[in-house]
């Protein structure tokens, strides 16, 4: 939990650790910005909200009212997370929430898959019914696992350049 | 003070300073999390407000109906809503009444289409299809029954109104809906009083029911007789023709509106290719080019139409004599009952 708080010099016992200390902030920066781009793009393609509502309904998990609420707020939530990742505010916790979101998405896709629904995951816009031969749940899950890994990097190593957190003296 | 106790005091001081530092750090983390939560609330709140404000026209639904131009039934059973001689972009609307995305489209953009049709800003060409028909009971027959019923309503000049009622009452995907009794009642609700409508609904409902059995028989026969590969690449008309060669009788469809809807579906599949391919419903075409997500936003759909030039309607209106059940003699190019 506290690894990021130690000063690099205190940890740089071995050359390998020293190298990781030098590289890690840039790895985290890439993960942060990559994840922000993914979330921002996902939010953008879900609009207008009628589409997003439809994508949520296609999972057949929620009442119409709940589906509508999720359809409207999910793209906005994704956008907010993207924004926070770009500016680097509460980086570790935003990373954790994003990871959680990905796990929820993966669970949703698995649930649709096991129930034999033929839908597009609606991850990036255009959700809803598709021909039964055109589902690509495996690919969608693999992709979300990739995003989950990015979120994991941000969560475990929140220290990176250009963050608002630094102004608060966090993850320097 | 002994050396030992001095050391202990120093140690205590050090511990306290450490604790103080930890407390300060915890407070900083809490502050940062609080700020982030605030940002999320602000973005979601303000965004929700903006998104919900982007809705269709403010006009009352009854006014929209009153402002509609004539609804003329075409030879293929589709319906063109425009004054004769209107020069405007053509918006073609392919929907399946059982498709949830079509309901979303209708909810979001149905009214703006009616408004633009009423103002002569667009020629709206409604083309109901049934992509779900081959799915069997209940989804398939729901879809086919509703499509045929909408076609019947068009005979009475009430297609647009009936179209709306159908979507308002769309059944869930795993339950029976659009039943004959309801379909007839909704007809009365939109002002169709002619008993011919009710008779038509009964007949079409029976045919839609038979289609499900027929299609099942057809596919199981086909599965036995031909390779999966070939079966997959066959269109429905090809399969039907193959079936009739094998003695699987499809004559019950003849002359029905259910058949018209099925034909319209197959024509939609055959009509477009490449980027414009008809693959799912709803598919909205503006001057023969398929629209993307913008179709699902009233405002963006309007902007797209306003940015387009005049288009051509590719179908011909049903001549008066060809009406299956003429209510009264209509003038060419107009369906009966629109003067109401």
mmCIF file of N, CA and C in Angstrom, chain A residues 2 5 45 47-51 53-54 57 60 68-69 72-73 76-77 79-81 83-84 89-90 93-94 126 129-130 165 168-171, chain B residues 25 28-29 31-33 35-37 39-40 43-45 47-48 51-52 54 100-101 103-104 107-108 132 135 173-174 280 293-294 296-297 300:
data_model
loop_
_atom_site.group_PDB
_atom_site.id
_atom_site.type_symbol
_atom_site.label_atom_id
_atom_site.label_comp_id
_atom_site.label_asym_id
_atom_site.label_seq_id
_atom_site.Cartn_x
_atom_site.Cartn_y
_atom_site.Cartn_z
ATOM 1 N N UNK A 2 2.014 1.170 0.670
ATOM 2 C CA UNK A 2 2.772 2.391 0.857
ATOM 3 C C UNK A 2 3.982 2.534 -0.062
ATOM 4 N N UNK A 5 4.960 5.765 -1.446
ATOM 5 C CA UNK A 5 5.292 6.885 -0.585
ATOM 6 C C UNK A 5 6.778 6.931 -0.236
ATOM 7 N N UNK A 45 -18.929 7.840 -27.795
ATOM 8 C CA UNK A 45 -19.659 7.000 -28.753
ATOM 9 C C UNK A 45 -21.003 6.534 -28.212
ATOM 10 N N UNK A 47 -23.207 8.423 -26.913
ATOM 11 C CA UNK A 47 -24.206 9.471 -27.107
ATOM 12 C C UNK A 47 -24.723 9.453 -28.534
ATOM 13 N N UNK A 48 -25.932 9.887 -28.822
ATOM 14 C CA UNK A 48 -26.918 10.404 -27.884
ATOM 15 C C UNK A 48 -27.458 9.318 -26.943
ATOM 16 N N UNK A 49 -28.001 9.746 -25.794
ATOM 17 C CA UNK A 49 -28.344 8.789 -24.737
ATOM 18 C C UNK A 49 -29.366 7.734 -25.142
ATOM 19 N N UNK A 50 -30.204 8.024 -26.152
ATOM 20 C CA UNK A 50 -31.188 7.018 -26.565
ATOM 21 C C UNK A 50 -30.479 5.721 -26.933
ATOM 22 N N UNK A 51 -29.307 5.839 -27.553
ATOM 23 C CA UNK A 51 -28.522 4.671 -27.955
ATOM 24 C C UNK A 51 -28.015 3.925 -26.737
ATOM 25 N N UNK A 53 -29.173 4.009 -23.718
ATOM 26 C CA UNK A 53 -30.288 3.382 -23.007
ATOM 27 C C UNK A 53 -30.611 2.038 -23.661
ATOM 28 N N UNK A 54 -30.624 2.054 -24.970
ATOM 29 C CA UNK A 54 -30.915 0.833 -25.717
ATOM 30 C C UNK A 54 -29.871 -0.253 -25.429
ATOM 31 N N UNK A 57 -30.612 -1.675 -22.081
ATOM 32 C CA UNK A 57 -31.818 -2.509 -22.106
ATOM 33 C C UNK A 57 -31.550 -3.876 -22.712
ATOM 34 N N UNK A 60 -31.093 -6.896 -20.679
ATOM 35 C CA UNK A 60 -32.273 -7.431 -19.997
ATOM 36 C C UNK A 60 -32.010 -7.713 -18.516
ATOM 37 N N UNK A 68 -32.947 3.322 -18.228
ATOM 38 C CA UNK A 68 -32.880 4.688 -18.744
ATOM 39 C C UNK A 68 -31.904 5.521 -17.914
ATOM 40 N N UNK A 69 -31.987 5.360 -16.590
ATOM 41 C CA UNK A 69 -31.098 6.120 -15.707
ATOM 42 C C UNK A 69 -29.635 5.755 -15.981
ATOM 43 N N UNK A 72 -28.323 7.111 -19.287
ATOM 44 C CA UNK A 72 -27.972 8.535 -19.292
ATOM 45 C C UNK A 72 -26.710 8.808 -18.499
ATOM 46 N N UNK A 73 -26.579 8.146 -17.319
ATOM 47 C CA UNK A 73 -25.490 8.527 -16.424
ATOM 48 C C UNK A 73 -24.176 7.798 -16.707
ATOM 49 N N UNK A 76 -21.728 9.714 -18.818
ATOM 50 C CA UNK A 76 -21.259 10.886 -18.070
ATOM 51 C C UNK A 76 -20.250 10.474 -17.004
ATOM 52 N N UNK A 77 -20.533 9.354 -16.357
ATOM 53 C CA UNK A 77 -19.627 8.839 -15.326
ATOM 54 C C UNK A 77 -18.284 8.492 -15.954
ATOM 55 N N UNK A 79 -17.050 9.759 -18.601
ATOM 56 C CA UNK A 79 -16.391 10.998 -18.968
ATOM 57 C C UNK A 79 -15.730 11.642 -17.748
ATOM 58 N N UNK A 80 -16.427 11.618 -16.630
ATOM 59 C CA UNK A 80 -15.880 12.204 -15.398
ATOM 60 C C UNK A 80 -14.607 11.470 -14.979
ATOM 61 N N UNK A 81 -14.628 10.133 -15.071
ATOM 62 C CA UNK A 81 -13.432 9.364 -14.722
ATOM 63 C C UNK A 81 -12.277 9.718 -15.661
ATOM 64 N N UNK A 83 -11.786 12.488 -17.209
ATOM 65 C CA UNK A 83 -11.322 13.824 -16.841
ATOM 66 C C UNK A 83 -10.384 13.758 -15.632
ATOM 67 N N UNK A 84 -10.790 13.005 -14.614
ATOM 68 C CA UNK A 84 -9.980 12.893 -13.400
ATOM 69 C C UNK A 84 -8.644 12.225 -13.687
ATOM 70 N N UNK A 89 -6.257 13.593 -10.480
ATOM 71 C CA UNK A 89 -6.781 13.895 -9.158
ATOM 72 C C UNK A 89 -7.266 12.599 -8.509
ATOM 73 N N UNK A 90 -6.806 12.358 -7.275
ATOM 74 C CA UNK A 90 -7.145 11.115 -6.562
ATOM 75 C C UNK A 90 -6.838 9.905 -7.449
ATOM 76 N N UNK A 93 -7.424 6.237 -6.428
ATOM 77 C CA UNK A 93 -8.806 5.844 -6.161
ATOM 78 C C UNK A 93 -9.632 5.849 -7.434
ATOM 79 N N UNK A 94 -9.338 6.764 -8.319
ATOM 80 C CA UNK A 94 -10.020 6.764 -9.615
ATOM 81 C C UNK A 94 -9.635 5.489 -10.376
ATOM 82 N N UNK A 126 -23.232 1.887 -30.511
ATOM 83 C CA UNK A 126 -23.953 0.799 -31.185
ATOM 84 C C UNK A 126 -24.164 -0.504 -30.425
ATOM 85 N N UNK A 129 -29.298 -5.582 -30.160
ATOM 86 C CA UNK A 129 -29.366 -6.902 -30.761
ATOM 87 C C UNK A 129 -28.469 -7.011 -31.985
ATOM 88 N N UNK A 130 -27.836 -8.144 -32.147
ATOM 89 C CA UNK A 130 -27.146 -8.428 -33.398
ATOM 90 C C UNK A 130 -27.525 -9.839 -33.811
ATOM 91 N N UNK A 165 -2.526 15.621 -7.942
ATOM 92 C CA UNK A 165 -2.181 15.000 -6.655
ATOM 93 C C UNK A 165 -0.882 15.570 -6.098
ATOM 94 N N UNK A 168 -1.024 18.401 -3.875
ATOM 95 C CA UNK A 168 -1.445 18.073 -2.516
ATOM 96 C C UNK A 168 -0.371 17.259 -1.794
ATOM 97 N N UNK A 169 0.766 17.103 -2.431
ATOM 98 C CA UNK A 169 1.844 16.366 -1.797
ATOM 99 C C UNK A 169 1.671 14.864 -1.818
ATOM 100 N N UNK A 170 0.805 14.376 -2.719
ATOM 101 C CA UNK A 170 0.583 12.934 -2.794
ATOM 102 C C UNK A 170 1.317 12.328 -3.985
ATOM 103 N N UNK A 171 1.752 11.094 -3.792
ATOM 104 C CA UNK A 171 2.384 10.297 -4.860
ATOM 105 C C UNK A 171 3.477 11.083 -5.591
ATOM 106 N N UNK B 25 -1.368 13.198 6.151
ATOM 107 C CA UNK B 25 -1.432 12.557 4.844
ATOM 108 C C UNK B 25 -2.832 11.996 4.599
ATOM 109 N N UNK B 28 -5.049 14.708 3.620
ATOM 110 C CA UNK B 28 -4.833 15.135 2.222
ATOM 111 C C UNK B 28 -5.524 14.176 1.269
ATOM 112 N N UNK B 29 -5.380 12.864 1.554
ATOM 113 C CA UNK B 29 -6.017 11.869 0.675
ATOM 114 C C UNK B 29 -7.528 12.052 0.690
ATOM 115 N N UNK B 31 -9.182 14.745 1.313
ATOM 116 C CA UNK B 31 -9.517 15.979 0.597
ATOM 117 C C UNK B 31 -9.508 15.733 -0.902
ATOM 118 N N UNK B 32 -8.490 15.006 -1.361
ATOM 119 C CA UNK B 32 -8.376 14.749 -2.794
ATOM 120 C C UNK B 32 -9.537 13.877 -3.277
ATOM 121 N N UNK B 33 -9.877 12.849 -2.476
ATOM 122 C CA UNK B 33 -11.007 11.992 -2.852
ATOM 123 C C UNK B 33 -12.296 12.806 -2.874
ATOM 124 N N UNK B 35 -12.597 15.998 -3.452
ATOM 125 C CA UNK B 35 -12.588 16.856 -4.644
ATOM 126 C C UNK B 35 -12.966 16.049 -5.879
ATOM 127 N N UNK B 36 -12.415 14.833 -5.978
ATOM 128 C CA UNK B 36 -12.706 13.995 -7.142
ATOM 129 C C UNK B 36 -14.187 13.628 -7.183
ATOM 130 N N UNK B 37 -14.729 13.289 -6.011
ATOM 131 C CA UNK B 37 -16.149 12.932 -5.952
ATOM 132 C C UNK B 37 -17.004 14.115 -6.385
ATOM 133 N N UNK B 39 -16.133 16.454 -8.465
ATOM 134 C CA UNK B 39 -16.021 16.574 -9.922
ATOM 135 C C UNK B 39 -16.980 15.596 -10.601
ATOM 136 N N UNK B 40 -17.011 14.343 -10.104
ATOM 137 C CA UNK B 40 -17.898 13.340 -10.696
ATOM 138 C C UNK B 40 -19.351 13.796 -10.588
ATOM 139 N N UNK B 43 -20.012 16.708 -13.039
ATOM 140 C CA UNK B 43 -20.061 16.305 -14.453
ATOM 141 C C UNK B 43 -21.347 15.535 -14.743
ATOM 142 N N UNK B 44 -21.663 14.549 -13.866
ATOM 143 C CA UNK B 44 -22.852 13.738 -14.107
ATOM 144 C C UNK B 44 -24.113 14.592 -13.974
ATOM 145 N N UNK B 45 -24.150 15.439 -12.967
ATOM 146 C CA UNK B 45 -25.334 16.268 -12.745
ATOM 147 C C UNK B 45 -25.586 17.235 -13.889
ATOM 148 N N UNK B 47 -24.248 17.213 -16.866
ATOM 149 C CA UNK B 47 -24.427 16.455 -18.105
ATOM 150 C C UNK B 47 -25.834 15.908 -18.225
ATOM 151 N N UNK B 48 -26.357 15.367 -17.115
ATOM 152 C CA UNK B 48 -27.705 14.806 -17.129
ATOM 153 C C UNK B 48 -28.708 15.885 -17.502
ATOM 154 N N UNK B 51 -28.319 16.632 -21.256
ATOM 155 C CA UNK B 51 -28.813 15.552 -22.110
ATOM 156 C C UNK B 51 -30.334 15.474 -22.108
ATOM 157 N N UNK B 52 -30.934 15.624 -20.932
ATOM 158 C CA UNK B 52 -32.391 15.509 -20.882
ATOM 159 C C UNK B 52 -33.055 16.725 -21.519
ATOM 160 N N UNK B 54 -32.110 17.976 -24.306
ATOM 161 C CA UNK B 54 -32.064 17.795 -25.761
ATOM 162 C C UNK B 54 -33.141 16.807 -26.178
ATOM 163 N N UNK B 100 -36.462 -3.333 -29.824
ATOM 164 C CA UNK B 100 -36.380 -2.330 -28.761
ATOM 165 C C UNK B 100 -35.654 -1.056 -29.199
ATOM 166 N N UNK B 101 -34.638 -1.204 -30.043
ATOM 167 C CA UNK B 101 -33.911 -0.014 -30.494
ATOM 168 C C UNK B 101 -34.828 0.868 -31.342
ATOM 169 N N UNK B 103 -37.982 1.212 -30.833
ATOM 170 C CA UNK B 103 -38.814 1.947 -29.884
ATOM 171 C C UNK B 103 -38.044 3.169 -29.363
ATOM 172 N N UNK B 104 -36.756 2.973 -29.087
ATOM 173 C CA UNK B 104 -35.922 4.091 -28.647
ATOM 174 C C UNK B 104 -35.888 5.177 -29.716
ATOM 175 N N UNK B 107 -39.167 6.977 -29.826
ATOM 176 C CA UNK B 107 -39.335 7.842 -28.669
ATOM 177 C C UNK B 107 -38.523 9.130 -28.834
ATOM 178 N N UNK B 108 -37.321 8.967 -29.356
ATOM 179 C CA UNK B 108 -36.403 10.099 -29.448
ATOM 180 C C UNK B 108 -36.712 10.954 -30.674
ATOM 181 N N UNK B 132 -37.562 -9.861 -37.437
ATOM 182 C CA UNK B 132 -37.686 -10.870 -36.389
ATOM 183 C C UNK B 132 -38.606 -12.025 -36.780
ATOM 184 N N UNK B 135 -37.914 -15.646 -36.163
ATOM 185 C CA UNK B 135 -37.516 -16.080 -34.824
ATOM 186 C C UNK B 135 -38.575 -16.924 -34.125
ATOM 187 N N UNK B 173 -39.352 -8.944 -25.081
ATOM 188 C CA UNK B 173 -38.937 -9.831 -26.166
ATOM 189 C C UNK B 173 -39.260 -11.304 -25.940
ATOM 190 N N UNK B 174 -39.682 -11.638 -24.727
ATOM 191 C CA UNK B 174 -39.963 -13.054 -24.514
ATOM 192 C C UNK B 174 -41.426 -13.303 -24.187
ATOM 193 N N UNK B 280 -29.704 -4.189 -39.727
ATOM 194 C CA UNK B 280 -30.454 -4.259 -38.476
ATOM 195 C C UNK B 280 -31.513 -3.174 -38.495
ATOM 196 N N UNK B 293 -25.488 7.292 -35.529
ATOM 197 C CA UNK B 293 -26.053 7.638 -34.232
ATOM 198 C C UNK B 293 -26.900 8.903 -34.246
ATOM 199 N N UNK B 294 -26.649 9.776 -35.214
ATOM 200 C CA UNK B 294 -27.380 11.042 -35.194
ATOM 201 C C UNK B 294 -28.891 10.826 -35.319
ATOM 202 N N UNK B 296 -30.618 9.036 -33.597
ATOM 203 C CA UNK B 296 -31.201 8.854 -32.276
ATOM 204 C C UNK B 296 -31.253 10.141 -31.464
ATOM 205 N N UNK B 297 -30.955 11.247 -32.074
ATOM 206 C CA UNK B 297 -31.086 12.511 -31.380
ATOM 207 C C UNK B 297 -31.941 13.423 -32.248
ATOM 208 N N UNK B 300 -29.999 16.345 -33.712
ATOM 209 C CA UNK B 300 -28.997 16.036 -34.723
ATOM 210 C C UNK B 300 -29.635 15.490 -35.988
#
